[in-house]
PDB file of C-alpha atoms in Angstrom:
ATOM      1  CA  LEU A   1      29.873  24.888   5.433  1.00  0.00           C
ATOM      2  CA  PHE A   2      29.448  21.956   3.054  1.00  0.00           C
ATOM      3  CA  GLN A   3      30.886  18.630   4.183  1.00  0.00           C
ATOM      4  CA  LYS A   4      31.816  15.730   1.943  1.00  0.00           C
ATOM      5  CA  PRO A   5      29.479  12.750   2.257  1.00  0.00           C
ATOM      6  CA  ASN A   6      30.511  10.055   4.734  1.00  0.00           C
ATOM      7  CA  HIS A   7      30.719   6.886   2.644  1.00  0.00           C
ATOM      8  CA  ASN A   8      31.200   4.711   5.738  1.00  0.00           C
ATOM      9  CA  LYS A   9      27.925   5.745   7.362  1.00  0.00           C
ATOM     10  CA  THR A  10      26.010   2.933   9.028  1.00  0.00           C
ATOM     11  CA  LEU A  11      22.340   2.336   8.425  1.00  0.00           C
ATOM     12  CA  LYS A  12      21.598   3.425  12.004  1.00  0.00           C
ATOM     13  CA  GLU A  13      23.373   6.792  11.438  1.00  0.00           C
ATOM     14  CA  PHE A  14      21.644   7.327   8.118  1.00  0.00           C
ATOM     15  CA  THR A  15      18.234   6.374   9.550  1.00  0.00           C
ATOM     16  CA  LYS A  16      18.424   9.237  12.058  1.00  0.00           C
ATOM     17  CA  GLU A  17      19.131  11.711   9.234  1.00  0.00           C
ATOM     18  CA  TYR A  18      16.482  10.135   6.999  1.00  0.00           C
ATOM     19  CA  ILE A  19      13.783  10.390   9.667  1.00  0.00           C
ATOM     20  CA  ARG A  20      14.711  14.001  10.407  1.00  0.00           C
ATOM     21  CA  TYR A  21      14.505  14.731   6.661  1.00  0.00           C
ATOM     22  CA  VAL A  22      11.142  12.952   6.188  1.00  0.00           C
ATOM     23  CA  LYS A  23       9.621  14.722   9.197  1.00  0.00           C
ATOM     24  CA  SER A  24      10.684  18.067   7.728  1.00  0.00           C
ATOM     25  CA  ARG A  25       8.719  17.337   4.533  1.00  0.00           C
ATOM     26  CA  THR A  26       5.215  17.896   5.938  1.00  0.00           C
ATOM     27  CA  ALA A  27       4.267  20.011   2.921  1.00  0.00           C
ATOM     28  CA  ARG A  28       4.988  17.073   0.632  1.00  0.00           C
ATOM     29  CA  TYR A  29       3.978  14.020   2.682  1.00  0.00           C
ATOM     30  CA  SER A  30       0.853  13.303   4.710  1.00  0.00           C
ATOM     31  CA  GLU A  31       1.192  12.558   8.405  1.00  0.00           C
ATOM     32  CA  ARG A  32       0.365   8.895   7.735  1.00  0.00           C
ATOM     33  CA  THR A  33       3.023   8.614   5.011  1.00  0.00           C
ATOM     34  CA  ILE A  34       5.650  10.094   7.316  1.00  0.00           C
ATOM     35  CA  GLU A  35       4.580   7.659  10.020  1.00  0.00           C
ATOM     36  CA  THR A  36       4.932   4.625   7.731  1.00  0.00           C
ATOM     37  CA  TYR A  37       8.303   5.789   6.343  1.00  0.00           C
ATOM     38  CA  CYS A  38       9.600   6.229   9.899  1.00  0.00           C
ATOM     39  CA  TYR A  39       8.222   2.857  11.014  1.00  0.00           C
ATOM     40  CA  SER A  40       9.873   1.017   8.104  1.00  0.00           C
ATOM     41  CA  ALA A  41      13.180   2.854   8.611  1.00  0.00           C
ATOM     42  CA  ASN A  42      13.293   2.217  12.369  1.00  0.00           C
ATOM     43  CA  MET A  43      12.321  -1.433  11.985  1.00  0.00           C
ATOM     44  CA  PHE A  44      15.014  -1.908   9.361  1.00  0.00           C
ATOM     45  CA  ALA A  45      17.691  -0.085  11.399  1.00  0.00           C
ATOM     46  CA  GLU A  46      16.805  -2.148  14.469  1.00  0.00           C
ATOM     47  CA  ILE A  47      17.870  -5.310  12.637  1.00  0.00           C
ATOM     48  CA  TRP A  48      20.589  -4.192  10.210  1.00  0.00           C
ATOM     49  CA  GLY A  49      21.640  -0.873  11.793  1.00  0.00           C
ATOM     50  CA  GLU A  50      25.348  -1.638  12.234  1.00  0.00           C
ATOM     51  CA  ILE A  51      25.875  -2.423   8.547  1.00  0.00           C
ATOM     52  CA  ARG A  52      27.378   0.332   6.407  1.00  0.00           C
ATOM     53  CA  LEU A  53      25.082   1.683   3.700  1.00  0.00           C
ATOM     54  CA  LYS A  54      27.569   0.847   0.977  1.00  0.00           C
ATOM     55  CA  ASP A  55      27.577  -2.829   2.064  1.00  0.00           C
ATOM     56  CA  PHE A  56      23.914  -3.403   1.209  1.00  0.00           C
ATOM     57  CA  THR A  57      23.530  -5.294  -2.071  1.00  0.00           C
ATOM     58  CA  PRO A  58      20.630  -6.529  -4.200  1.00  0.00           C
ATOM     59  CA  TYR A  59      21.700 -10.064  -3.231  1.00  0.00           C
ATOM     60  CA  MET A  60      21.295  -9.187   0.454  1.00  0.00           C
ATOM     61  CA  VAL A  61      17.890  -7.649  -0.254  1.00  0.00           C
ATOM     62  CA  GLU A  62      16.736 -10.715  -2.178  1.00  0.00           C
ATOM     63  CA  PHE A  63      18.070 -13.448   0.103  1.00  0.00           C
ATOM     64  CA  GLU A  64      18.177 -11.902   3.590  1.00  0.00           C
ATOM     65  CA  ILE A  65      15.982  -8.827   3.895  1.00  0.00           C
ATOM     66  CA  ARG A  66      12.970  -9.895   1.841  1.00  0.00           C
ATOM     67  CA  PRO A  67      12.750 -13.378   3.465  1.00  0.00           C
ATOM     68  CA  HIS A  68      13.009 -11.737   6.892  1.00  0.00           C
ATOM     69  CA  LEU A  69      10.135  -9.377   6.026  1.00  0.00           C
ATOM     70  CA  GLU A  70       8.072 -12.296   4.692  1.00  0.00           C
ATOM     71  CA  ASP A  71       8.627 -14.248   7.927  1.00  0.00           C
ATOM     72  CA  ARG A  72       7.865 -11.232  10.088  1.00  0.00           C
ATOM     73  CA  PHE A  73       4.743  -9.976   8.309  1.00  0.00           C
ATOM     74  CA  GLY A  74       3.407 -12.912   6.267  1.00  0.00           C
ATOM     75  CA  SER A  75       1.396 -10.742   3.908  1.00  0.00           C
ATOM     76  CA  MET A  76       3.149 -10.061   0.598  1.00  0.00           C
ATOM     77  CA  ALA A  77       1.274  -6.756   0.360  1.00  0.00           C
ATOM     78  CA  THR A  78       2.875  -5.664   3.650  1.00  0.00           C
ATOM     79  CA  VAL A  79       6.301  -6.881   2.500  1.00  0.00           C
ATOM     80  CA  LYS A  80       5.901  -4.910  -0.724  1.00  0.00           C
ATOM     81  CA  HIS A  81       4.841  -1.815   1.251  1.00  0.00           C
ATOM     82  CA  HIS A  82       7.968  -1.940   3.450  1.00  0.00           C
ATOM     83  CA  MET A  83      10.261  -2.638   0.507  1.00  0.00           C
ATOM     84  CA  ILE A  84       8.866   0.387  -1.339  1.00  0.00           C
ATOM     85  CA  ASN A  85       9.521   2.512   1.757  1.00  0.00           C
ATOM     86  CA  LEU A  86      13.071   1.148   2.024  1.00  0.00           C
ATOM     87  CA  ARG A  87      13.665   1.755  -1.683  1.00  0.00           C
ATOM     88  CA  SER A  88      12.633   5.371  -1.116  1.00  0.00           C
ATOM     89  CA  MET A  89      15.007   5.590   1.841  1.00  0.00           C
ATOM     90  CA  PHE A  90      17.946   4.239  -0.155  1.00  0.00           C
ATOM     91  CA  SER A  91      17.076   6.513  -3.089  1.00  0.00           C
ATOM     92  CA  LEU A  92      17.731   9.425  -0.768  1.00  0.00           C
ATOM     93  CA  ALA A  93      21.118   7.903   0.147  1.00  0.00           C
ATOM     94  CA  VAL A  94      21.934   7.781  -3.593  1.00  0.00           C
ATOM     95  CA  LYS A  95      20.741  11.377  -4.023  1.00  0.00           C
ATOM     96  CA  TRP A  96      22.962  12.465  -1.130  1.00  0.00           C
ATOM     97  CA  GLU A  97      25.853  10.527  -2.736  1.00  0.00           C
ATOM     98  CA  LEU A  98      26.304   8.225   0.240  1.00  0.00           C
ATOM     99  CA  ILE A  99      26.023   5.170  -2.034  1.00  0.00           C
ATOM    100  CA  ASP A 100      26.291   4.679  -5.788  1.00  0.00           C
ATOM    101  CA  LYS A 101      23.327   2.363  -6.378  1.00  0.00           C
ATOM    102  CA  ASN A 102      20.068   1.622  -4.624  1.00  0.00           C
ATOM    103  CA  PRO A 103      20.100  -2.070  -3.602  1.00  0.00           C
ATOM    104  CA  PHE A 104      16.281  -2.090  -3.561  1.00  0.00           C
ATOM    105  CA  SER A 105      15.930  -0.999  -7.217  1.00  0.00           C
ATOM    106  CA  GLY A 106      14.110  -3.680  -9.157  1.00  0.00           C
ATOM    107  CA  MET A 107      13.605  -5.782  -6.023  1.00  0.00           C
ATOM    108  CA  ILE A 108       9.985  -4.925  -5.188  1.00  0.00           C
ATOM    109  CA  PRO A 109       7.829  -8.083  -5.244  1.00  0.00           C
ATOM    110  CA  ILE A 110       5.021  -8.263  -7.754  1.00  0.00           C
ATOM    111  CA  LEU A 111       1.796  -9.388  -6.160  1.00  0.00           C
ATOM    112  CA  ALA A 112      -0.159 -12.124  -7.861  1.00  0.00           C
ATOM    113  CA  LYS A 113      -3.594 -11.000  -8.919  1.00  0.00           C
ATOM    114  CA  LYS A 114      -6.212 -12.859  -6.971  1.00  0.00           C
ATOM    115  CA  GLN A 115      -9.040 -14.407  -8.911  1.00  0.00           C
ATOM    116  CA  PRO A 116     -12.411 -13.036  -7.841  1.00  0.00           C
ATOM    117  CA  VAL A 117     -14.535 -15.342  -5.742  1.00  0.00           C
ATOM    118  CA  TYR A 118     -18.158 -15.333  -6.796  1.00  0.00           C
ATOM    119  CA  PHE A 119     -21.159 -16.293  -4.721  1.00  0.00           C
ATOM    120  CA  LYS A 120     -22.880 -19.551  -5.561  1.00  0.00           C
ATOM    121  CA  GLU A 121     -26.542 -19.472  -6.559  1.00  0.00           C
ATOM    122  CA  GLU A 122     -27.692 -20.849  -3.187  1.00  0.00           C
ATOM    123  CA  GLU A 123     -25.545 -18.303  -1.317  1.00  0.00           C
ATOM    124  CA  ILE A 124     -27.138 -15.452  -3.274  1.00  0.00           C
ATOM    125  CA  ARG A 125     -30.594 -16.846  -2.464  1.00  0.00           C
ATOM    126  CA  ALA A 126     -29.739 -17.050   1.255  1.00  0.00           C
ATOM    127  CA  ILE A 127     -28.446 -13.467   1.259  1.00  0.00           C
ATOM    128  CA  ALA A 128     -31.468 -12.256  -0.708  1.00  0.00           C
ATOM    129  CA  ASP A 129     -33.820 -14.009   1.736  1.00  0.00           C
ATOM    130  CA  TYR A 130     -32.096 -12.292   4.620  1.00  0.00           C
ATOM    131  CA  PHE A 131     -32.375  -8.828   3.049  1.00  0.00           C
ATOM    132  CA  ASN A 132     -35.951  -9.435   1.894  1.00  0.00           C
ATOM    133  CA  SER A 133     -36.930  -9.989   5.518  1.00  0.00           C
ATOM    134  CA  ARG A 134     -35.519  -6.558   6.430  1.00  0.00           C
ATOM    135  CA  THR A 135     -37.627  -3.395   6.470  1.00  0.00           C
ATOM    136  CA  ASP A 136     -34.856  -0.789   6.572  1.00  0.00           C
ATOM    137  CA  TRP A 137     -32.752   0.800   3.803  1.00  0.00           C
ATOM    138  CA  THR A 138     -30.467  -2.262   3.520  1.00  0.00           C
ATOM    139  CA  ARG A 139     -33.187  -4.200   1.690  1.00  0.00           C
ATOM    140  CA  THR A 140     -33.432  -1.524  -1.014  1.00  0.00           C
ATOM    141  CA  TYR A 141     -29.662  -1.151  -1.149  1.00  0.00           C
ATOM    142  CA  PHE A 142     -29.115  -4.885  -1.637  1.00  0.00           C
ATOM    143  CA  GLN A 143     -31.847  -5.190  -4.263  1.00  0.00           C
ATOM    144  CA  LEU A 144     -30.411  -2.246  -6.203  1.00  0.00           C
ATOM    145  CA  MET A 145     -26.967  -3.815  -5.991  1.00  0.00           C
ATOM    146  CA  LEU A 146     -28.291  -7.127  -7.350  1.00  0.00           C
ATOM    147  CA  ASP A 147     -30.409  -5.579 -10.106  1.00  0.00           C
ATOM    148  CA  THR A 148     -27.748  -3.185 -11.398  1.00  0.00           C
ATOM    149  CA  ARG A 149     -24.600  -5.220 -10.612  1.00  0.00           C
ATOM    150  CA  MET A 150     -23.147  -2.078  -9.067  1.00  0.00           C
ATOM    151  CA  ARG A 151     -20.470  -2.236  -6.386  1.00  0.00           C
ATOM    152  CA  LYS A 152     -21.027  -0.712  -2.970  1.00  0.00           C
ATOM    153  CA  GLY A 153     -18.772   2.304  -3.696  1.00  0.00           C
ATOM    154  CA  GLU A 154     -20.621   2.952  -6.949  1.00  0.00           C
ATOM    155  CA  LEU A 155     -23.950   2.794  -5.133  1.00  0.00           C
ATOM    156  CA  PHE A 156     -22.849   5.189  -2.405  1.00  0.00           C
ATOM    157  CA  ARG A 157     -21.620   7.691  -5.030  1.00  0.00           C
ATOM    158  CA  LEU A 158     -24.839   7.390  -7.034  1.00  0.00           C
ATOM    159  CA  THR A 159     -26.679  10.666  -7.706  1.00  0.00           C
ATOM    160  CA  TRP A 160     -29.996  11.365  -9.429  1.00  0.00           C
ATOM    161  CA  SER A 161     -28.183  13.001 -12.349  1.00  0.00           C
ATOM    162  CA  ALA A 162     -26.687   9.573 -13.183  1.00  0.00           C
ATOM    163  CA  VAL A 163     -30.082   7.841 -13.333  1.00  0.00           C
ATOM    164  CA  ASN A 164     -32.346   7.697 -16.395  1.00  0.00           C
ATOM    165  CA  LEU A 165     -35.720   6.078 -15.695  1.00  0.00           C
ATOM    166  CA  GLN A 166     -37.244   6.601 -19.150  1.00  0.00           C
ATOM    167  CA  PRO A 167     -39.188   3.432 -20.049  1.00  0.00           C
ATOM    168  CA  ASP A 168     -37.661   3.126 -23.524  1.00  0.00           C
ATOM    169  CA  GLU A 169     -34.032   3.118 -22.287  1.00  0.00           C
ATOM    170  CA  PRO A 170     -33.509   3.061 -18.507  1.00  0.00           C
ATOM    171  CA  PHE A 171     -29.884   3.175 -17.341  1.00  0.00           C
ATOM    172  CA  VAL A 172     -27.607   4.153 -14.473  1.00  0.00           C
ATOM    173  CA  ARG A 173     -24.333   5.890 -15.293  1.00  0.00           C
ATOM    174  CA  VAL A 174     -21.551   4.598 -13.021  1.00  0.00           C
ATOM    175  CA  TYR A 175     -18.602   6.821 -12.140  1.00  0.00           C
TER     176      TYR A 175
END
C-alpha cells in the first residue's frame, strides 16, 4: 500500500533507498555509473548522514559541502563530478516528494578552460631526433602526426578511404 513520504528522513536513511534504487537501474546505467553514484552517496552520507534532507540548503552546499569536497579531492573536475552525482541524488528526493527543492541545482562549479601548452621549437626538434633514430612504427606515426597536424586519436582512426594521395590535391579527411 502507498505510504506518504517521510519529510523528516535523514540523509543516511535516504542514501540506503537511493543506492537500492540506483542498483536496480542496470538497464539504464552502466556498472561504472552505478559504482560512482554509490561512492558519492556513501561518502556524502558518511559526513552529513544525520542531517535531514529538508535541512540541506544551497548556502550549505556553497559554503560547507563544496569547500569540503575541494579540500578532500583537490581537483575541481573531481569536485564537479561528485556534485553532479549529488545533484542527481537530490533530484530523486524531489521526484519522490521528500524535499521541495534540490539544494544542488545551479551549484555545479564551472571549470576554467585551460590554455593549450605548445611545444617550443627546440622541444619539437629533440622529439623529432628521438623518433628519427627509431626503426619501428613509432617513427612513421610521429612523422605523420607532425606533417598532418593530426591528433593521436585521429591517426588511430585513420582509414585508407579518408586519404587522397593525388598529386594535384593530396588530403586526409579527419573524422
